[in-house]
Amino acid sequence: GVVIQRKMSIDEDSVGDEVGDKQMRRRRRGLLRMYYGVDDQVSSTQQEDPLDIDSVGFKVDLYLEKLLKELSLTELFDKERQMKRETQQLDSNMQYLVYENHSKFITASETIKEMKDDFQHLEDDMGHLSSKMSEIRDSSDGINQALSDRKQQITKLSSVHHLLKKLQFLFELPTRLKTCIHMESYAQAVKYYVKAQKVLEQYQHLPSFHGIQQDCAVIITQLKAILKQRLDDQQSKPKVIAESVDLLLELQEPPEHLCDQFLMNSQRQLEKELEKVEAAAKESITTDNTEPQDVIMDAVEFVGVVSSFLGNLSLVIQSCFDMFINRIQMSGDTTVSQQALIKFVQKLMNQCMQLVKQKFLLEAKLLDSGILARALDRLSGKLQTMNQLVPAAEINRQSQDLVKQVVEAHTQSHALFLQQKFSDSITDVRQGIATFKGSSPLSTPPLKEYCSAIYTAIKNGLDSSIINLQEFIGPNVSFSSRSEFRSEFCMTLVREEVVVNLLETVIASCKEFSQSSGGSSITYPPTLVLTLSSLIHDLERSRISYLISNADEKFPPYEVGPIPATPIDPLVTEAKSTAEMLINHYVRVQGGVLSQMIRKSVETRDWLTTMEPRNVRSVMKRLVEEVASIDKQVGLLYEEGVKKTEGSETSRTFTYSLTRGGRGGYPYSSRSGMDSSFLSNIQKLFHERIEVFGSVEFNKLSIVTGIIKIALKALVECVRLRTFGKFGLQQMQVDAHYLQVYLWKYVTDEQLVPVLLDEVLNSTKDRCIDPVLMEQSVVELICEKT
């Protein structure tokens, strides 16, 4: 309690002191704000806040009461120390400000004192200068008074002297003109004549002046002839030509005629430059009219030759403007000269652009887009500068047409290259299949590698072309910034003409391999057809979308062009249809090969007199081997597929319907007396209809099943055309059991083979004169031995 009372007494004393110093602090604060330009206006909330120590309305009692209520004793001591530190800091700042201001006041006082001393010396100098000016004025007045009597006489004599000098110049003018012409100082001669021309024309009625005028006219006529000769001289330098034109214009020659003469002379010189351009354009060794074998000068070097011609043409255009059009514009109509200049430029530019187009179309057949893009960009910049000189000549339009035609031709070259590369890959695969020699008779060509090789050729070719064609839309190529060019190039040329056209060509070319049957004499290896079907199937599933999307990503147009892009879905649908045609064609071709083998084996054998069967016929062994080889080939390119399994392993044991009741027929045939063929037809009603030539799916089981169906159906049809004896029927029974034992694993439905072989035996039995079947155990024994 004592400590608190002591603290309160100390605070009361300090409050009394602060009240006494309140006015002084405000005054000091106001002076400092006035000196430093601090805004003295504060917000109404700050003025009225009694607890803000920096506020004008600060109340010491309230602030102290608040501190005593809210703070502990320790916090009060800390607050005291803080306020002491702030007070000391404010005192030191005040002392610094007072010292700094005092130093500035002393410096200002010394400066004012020095200025007073300097102004004192300046006043003395000004007084001395004023006295000297008065003396000069008095001297000038004295001189004027002394010479005033002779001033008029001197002026008169001076004018007479000047007139005599003019007359002397006029009388000496013909001689001076001849001397200047002899010394080839044509500019000085023109200067003399122009200076005296007005006087001679004004006083030509006087005999003496008339004679001088006639002599000068003859000399000036000779001078004009000399200047025109210099203008026509092809060896004259541009500076000499410009000087001659300027002098002739000063001699009042018609500007239109001079302009025509100047342009004619310039045309002869520029045509020599065009001959250099033509020689550079033809500097190539070609084997024929289509493909260059070795180009001596590339497009960038050729643009350098063209730039030389364009630079000289620009100088002629600029000279024509400076010497004729701009000068005539100040005095009259310039239409005639401008039209002559436009015709002149158009004629030469048409010749030049024809040569440039010829060269660039030749370069466009090469596949290096980088050189061609740089050359086109440089040439486009030069032509753009030319167009700014003569906009009416429409050079910019010619430049854009040239770029468009060259880029289209170059893009077409890439498209043809990709198509040729695809065709070459097909030829390589076909040759590889034809010359393949495996380690064993059952070896198959590496069809998966062949398929990958064809797709790699397509993809790598596209990637190479895309990288090359990207040069035309690079950041350093100025003409690619035009939205109409970029839209047409990206959408129409690259996407449609290169990528989509290549894919359409691939699909159409592969479709031709599925149309070799019928009236066409061209036959293709079945393995090639199978490889192409896998290629198109892979394209249809994902690769078409990838290739087109990759091109769209690399060639984004600024805006969608007028021609819509070919959608991907129709292309994918066409590819799927082509793949189906190829695989169905492959199934039919392979089925036809096996059918032909079966047909020959059936037709060349005498089934009536054949021996009792002891082995399976070799053709059936060959048939099973061919099916195994086909299964292996198809398995290299397609997945296994889903197999329909009905029943257990016993379903693979083949028991014929004709043997289920003993030797002669069905179980109930001996009791009912019914025809076995009739019973066979009834049995067919309970089996699913077998579509022999139906479409197959893209898996190994479906493809091989389709081939087996065609082969077994051919066996059925061949059997129906022959007549069999007892042993012929039994031989067919053994062959059928052998086929069942080995073919069931290659088909999607295990019941398919038994059904077709049942039909074979039924047909054989119907065509047999002594339909007695062999015991099933004997058949199985023969097949196991085989």
PDB file of N, CA and C in Angstrom, residues 157-209:
ATOM      1  N   LEU A 157      27.255  55.331-107.087  1.00  0.00           N
ATOM      2  CA  LEU A 157      28.406  54.708-107.729  1.00  0.00           C
ATOM      3  C   LEU A 157      28.403  53.187-107.512  1.00  0.00           C
ATOM      4  N   SER A 158      27.977  52.767-106.341  1.00  0.00           N
ATOM      5  CA  SER A 158      27.944  51.330-106.058  1.00  0.00           C
ATOM      6  C   SER A 158      26.940  50.607-106.941  1.00  0.00           C
ATOM      7  N   SER A 159      25.772  51.222-107.142  1.00  0.00           N
ATOM      8  CA  SER A 159      24.774  50.590-107.996  1.00  0.00           C
ATOM      9  C   SER A 159      25.235  50.520-109.445  1.00  0.00           C
ATOM     10  N   VAL A 160      25.938  51.584-109.895  1.00  0.00           N
ATOM     11  CA  VAL A 160      26.445  51.569-111.268  1.00  0.00           C
ATOM     12  C   VAL A 160      27.497  50.476-111.429  1.00  0.00           C
ATOM     13  N   HIS A 161      28.340  50.337-110.408  1.00  0.00           N
ATOM     14  CA  HIS A 161      29.365  49.285-110.467  1.00  0.00           C
ATOM     15  C   HIS A 161      28.747  47.889-110.511  1.00  0.00           C
ATOM     16  N   HIS A 162      27.690  47.728-109.749  1.00  0.00           N
ATOM     17  CA  HIS A 162      27.007  46.411-109.732  1.00  0.00           C
ATOM     18  C   HIS A 162      26.360  46.111-111.072  1.00  0.00           C
ATOM     19  N   LEU A 163      25.780  47.155-111.701  1.00  0.00           N
ATOM     20  CA  LEU A 163      25.150  46.963-113.005  1.00  0.00           C
ATOM     21  C   LEU A 163      26.181  46.636-114.071  1.00  0.00           C
ATOM     22  N   LEU A 164      27.329  47.288-114.010  1.00  0.00           N
ATOM     23  CA  LEU A 164      28.378  47.013-114.982  1.00  0.00           C
ATOM     24  C   LEU A 164      28.899  45.576-114.852  1.00  0.00           C
ATOM     25  N   LYS A 165      28.966  45.094-113.614  1.00  0.00           N
ATOM     26  CA  LYS A 165      29.415  43.719-113.417  1.00  0.00           C
ATOM     27  C   LYS A 165      28.407  42.735-114.016  1.00  0.00           C
ATOM     28  N   LYS A 166      27.109  43.031-113.887  1.00  0.00           N
ATOM     29  CA  LYS A 166      26.090  42.164-114.491  1.00  0.00           C
ATOM     30  C   LYS A 166      26.202  42.162-115.999  1.00  0.00           C
ATOM     31  N   LEU A 167      26.401  43.355-116.564  1.00  0.00           N
ATOM     32  CA  LEU A 167      26.524  43.421-118.014  1.00  0.00           C
ATOM     33  C   LEU A 167      27.760  42.662-118.489  1.00  0.00           C
ATOM     34  N   GLN A 168      28.824  42.828-117.745  1.00  0.00           N
ATOM     35  CA  GLN A 168      30.044  42.105-118.106  1.00  0.00           C
ATOM     36  C   GLN A 168      29.793  40.589-118.048  1.00  0.00           C
ATOM     37  N   PHE A 169      29.025  40.145-117.003  1.00  0.00           N
ATOM     38  CA  PHE A 169      28.732  38.714-116.888  1.00  0.00           C
ATOM     39  C   PHE A 169      27.900  38.231-118.068  1.00  0.00           C
ATOM     40  N   LEU A 170      26.930  39.078-118.506  1.00  0.00           N
ATOM     41  CA  LEU A 170      26.091  38.676-119.629  1.00  0.00           C
ATOM     42  C   LEU A 170      26.898  38.579-120.915  1.00  0.00           C
ATOM     43  N   PHE A 171      27.772  39.547-121.156  1.00  0.00           N
ATOM     44  CA  PHE A 171      28.550  39.519-122.380  1.00  0.00           C
ATOM     45  C   PHE A 171      29.553  38.353-122.386  1.00  0.00           C
ATOM     46  N   GLU A 172      30.016  37.968-121.214  1.00  0.00           N
ATOM     47  CA  GLU A 172      30.965  36.856-121.127  1.00  0.00           C
ATOM     48  C   GLU A 172      30.279  35.496-120.968  1.00  0.00           C
ATOM     49  N   LEU A 173      28.928  35.472-120.893  1.00  0.00           N
ATOM     50  CA  LEU A 173      28.212  34.235-120.600  1.00  0.00           C
ATOM     51  C   LEU A 173      28.463  33.130-121.636  1.00  0.00           C
ATOM     52  N   PRO A 174      28.353  33.391-122.966  1.00  0.00           N
ATOM     53  CA  PRO A 174      28.621  32.296-123.922  1.00  0.00           C
ATOM     54  C   PRO A 174      30.016  31.693-123.756  1.00  0.00           C
ATOM     55  N   THR A 175      30.983  32.567-123.549  1.00  0.00           N
ATOM     56  CA  THR A 175      32.348  32.056-123.381  1.00  0.00           C
ATOM     57  C   THR A 175      32.452  31.196-122.124  1.00  0.00           C
ATOM     58  N   ARG A 176      31.843  31.681-121.049  1.00  0.00           N
ATOM     59  CA  ARG A 176      31.886  30.912-119.797  1.00  0.00           C
ATOM     60  C   ARG A 176      31.197  29.550-119.945  1.00  0.00           C
ATOM     61  N   LEU A 177      30.078  29.537-120.650  1.00  0.00           N
ATOM     62  CA  LEU A 177      29.369  28.270-120.847  1.00  0.00           C
ATOM     63  C   LEU A 177      30.219  27.274-121.624  1.00  0.00           C
ATOM     64  N   LYS A 178      30.886  27.762-122.690  1.00  0.00           N
ATOM     65  CA  LYS A 178      31.743  26.859-123.464  1.00  0.00           C
ATOM     66  C   LYS A 178      32.900  26.326-122.614  1.00  0.00           C
ATOM     67  N   THR A 179      33.464  27.238-121.830  1.00  0.00           N
ATOM     68  CA  THR A 179      34.590  26.813-120.980  1.00  0.00           C
ATOM     69  C   THR A 179      34.137  25.740-119.978  1.00  0.00           C
ATOM     70  N   CYS A 180      32.964  25.941-119.385  1.00  0.00           N
ATOM     71  CA  CYS A 180      32.467  24.956-118.410  1.00  0.00           C
ATOM     72  C   CYS A 180      32.190  23.611-119.068  1.00  0.00           C
ATOM     73  N   ILE A 181      31.631  23.640-120.282  1.00  0.00           N
ATOM     74  CA  ILE A 181      31.359  22.386-120.980  1.00  0.00           C
ATOM     75  C   ILE A 181      32.658  21.689-121.341  1.00  0.00           C
ATOM     76  N   HIS A 182      33.627  22.478-121.759  1.00  0.00           N
ATOM     77  CA  HIS A 182      34.921  21.885-122.103  1.00  0.00           C
ATOM     78  C   HIS A 182      35.573  21.249-120.879  1.00  0.00           C
ATOM     79  N   MET A 183      35.415  21.872-119.729  1.00  0.00           N
ATOM     80  CA  MET A 183      35.993  21.351-118.493  1.00  0.00           C
ATOM     81  C   MET A 183      35.064  20.340-117.798  1.00  0.00           C
ATOM     82  N   GLU A 184      33.912  20.051-118.433  1.00  0.00           N
ATOM     83  CA  GLU A 184      32.918  19.118-117.893  1.00  0.00           C
ATOM     84  C   GLU A 184      32.355  19.576-116.550  1.00  0.00           C
ATOM     85  N   SER A 185      32.332  20.886-116.363  1.00  0.00           N
ATOM     86  CA  SER A 185      31.694  21.473-115.167  1.00  0.00           C
ATOM     87  C   SER A 185      30.247  21.812-115.533  1.00  0.00           C
ATOM     88  N   TYR A 186      29.475  20.778-115.720  1.00  0.00           N
ATOM     89  CA  TYR A 186      28.112  20.989-116.215  1.00  0.00           C
ATOM     90  C   TYR A 186      27.231  21.682-115.176  1.00  0.00           C
ATOM     91  N   ALA A 187      27.437  21.412-113.958  1.00  0.00           N
ATOM     92  CA  ALA A 187      26.623  22.061-112.916  1.00  0.00           C
ATOM     93  C   ALA A 187      26.888  23.556-112.873  1.00  0.00           C
ATOM     94  N   GLN A 188      28.163  23.946-113.046  1.00  0.00           N
ATOM     95  CA  GLN A 188      28.487  25.369-113.037  1.00  0.00           C
ATOM     96  C   GLN A 188      27.902  26.051-114.263  1.00  0.00           C
ATOM     97  N   ALA A 189      27.922  25.390-115.420  1.00  0.00           N
ATOM     98  CA  ALA A 189      27.336  25.968-116.628  1.00  0.00           C
ATOM     99  C   ALA A 189      25.845  26.190-116.450  1.00  0.00           C
ATOM    100  N   VAL A 190      25.154  25.221-115.890  1.00  0.00           N
ATOM    101  CA  VAL A 190      23.716  25.378-115.664  1.00  0.00           C
ATOM    102  C   VAL A 190      23.460  26.508-114.675  1.00  0.00           C
ATOM    103  N   LYS A 191      24.295  26.605-113.676  1.00  0.00           N
ATOM    104  CA  LYS A 191      24.127  27.672-112.679  1.00  0.00           C
ATOM    105  C   LYS A 191      24.260  29.047-113.332  1.00  0.00           C
ATOM    106  N   TYR A 192      25.270  29.206-114.205  1.00  0.00           N
ATOM    107  CA  TYR A 192      25.450  30.474-114.915  1.00  0.00           C
ATOM    108  C   TYR A 192      24.238  30.790-115.778  1.00  0.00           C
ATOM    109  N   TYR A 193      23.778  29.814-116.530  1.00  0.00           N
ATOM    110  CA  TYR A 193      22.680  30.060-117.459  1.00  0.00           C
ATOM    111  C   TYR A 193      21.375  30.378-116.717  1.00  0.00           C
ATOM    112  N   VAL A 194      21.076  29.636-115.685  1.00  0.00           N
ATOM    113  CA  VAL A 194      19.844  29.886-114.923  1.00  0.00           C
ATOM    114  C   VAL A 194      19.891  31.266-114.289  1.00  0.00           C
ATOM    115  N   LYS A 195      21.083  31.682-113.870  1.00  0.00           N
ATOM    116  CA  LYS A 195      21.225  32.997-113.242  1.00  0.00           C
ATOM    117  C   LYS A 195      20.927  34.125-114.230  1.00  0.00           C
ATOM    118  N   ALA A 196      21.299  33.938-115.523  1.00  0.00           N
ATOM    119  CA  ALA A 196      21.116  34.999-116.526  1.00  0.00           C
ATOM    120  C   ALA A 196      19.885  34.803-117.384  1.00  0.00           C
ATOM    121  N   GLN A 197      19.161  33.713-117.219  1.00  0.00           N
ATOM    122  CA  GLN A 197      18.076  33.393-118.135  1.00  0.00           C
ATOM    123  C   GLN A 197      16.947  34.422-118.067  1.00  0.00           C
ATOM    124  N   LYS A 198      16.557  34.835-116.900  1.00  0.00           N
ATOM    125  CA  LYS A 198      15.447  35.789-116.767  1.00  0.00           C
ATOM    126  C   LYS A 198      15.785  37.143-117.389  1.00  0.00           C
ATOM    127  N   VAL A 199      17.024  37.593-117.196  1.00  0.00           N
ATOM    128  CA  VAL A 199      17.432  38.888-117.766  1.00  0.00           C
ATOM    129  C   VAL A 199      17.441  38.818-119.280  1.00  0.00           C
ATOM    130  N   LEU A 200      17.968  37.722-119.845  1.00  0.00           N
ATOM    131  CA  LEU A 200      18.010  37.574-121.290  1.00  0.00           C
ATOM    132  C   LEU A 200      16.610  37.525-121.882  1.00  0.00           C
ATOM    133  N   GLU A 201      15.700  36.848-121.220  1.00  0.00           N
ATOM    134  CA  GLU A 201      14.327  36.783-121.721  1.00  0.00           C
ATOM    135  C   GLU A 201      13.634  38.135-121.591  1.00  0.00           C
ATOM    136  N   GLN A 202      13.973  38.886-120.558  1.00  0.00           N
ATOM    137  CA  GLN A 202      13.315  40.171-120.338  1.00  0.00           C
ATOM    138  C   GLN A 202      13.767  41.219-121.371  1.00  0.00           C
ATOM    139  N   TYR A 203      15.051  41.161-121.763  1.00  0.00           N
ATOM    140  CA  TYR A 203      15.593  42.169-122.689  1.00  0.00           C
ATOM    141  C   TYR A 203      15.968  41.562-124.037  1.00  0.00           C
ATOM    142  N   GLN A 204      15.280  40.519-124.437  1.00  0.00           N
ATOM    143  CA  GLN A 204      15.617  39.881-125.706  1.00  0.00           C
ATOM    144  C   GLN A 204      15.249  40.744-126.916  1.00  0.00           C
ATOM    145  N   HIS A 205      14.432  41.808-126.688  1.00  0.00           N
ATOM    146  CA  HIS A 205      14.081  42.682-127.812  1.00  0.00           C
ATOM    147  C   HIS A 205      15.254  43.574-128.211  1.00  0.00           C
ATOM    148  N   LEU A 206      16.237  43.712-127.321  1.00  0.00           N
ATOM    149  CA  LEU A 206      17.423  44.489-127.665  1.00  0.00           C
ATOM    150  C   LEU A 206      18.364  43.625-128.486  1.00  0.00           C
ATOM    151  N   PRO A 207      18.950  44.184-129.545  1.00  0.00           N
ATOM    152  CA  PRO A 207      19.784  43.379-130.443  1.00  0.00           C
ATOM    153  C   PRO A 207      20.947  42.708-129.732  1.00  0.00           C
ATOM    154  N   SER A 208      21.626  43.441-128.866  1.00  0.00           N
ATOM    155  CA  SER A 208      22.789  42.855-128.203  1.00  0.00           C
ATOM    156  C   SER A 208      22.393  41.690-127.297  1.00  0.00           C
ATOM    157  N   PHE A 209      21.326  41.885-126.542  1.00  0.00           N
ATOM    158  CA  PHE A 209      20.875  40.794-125.657  1.00  0.00           C
ATOM    159  C   PHE A 209      20.297  39.624-126.445  1.00  0.00           C
TER     160      PHE A 209
END
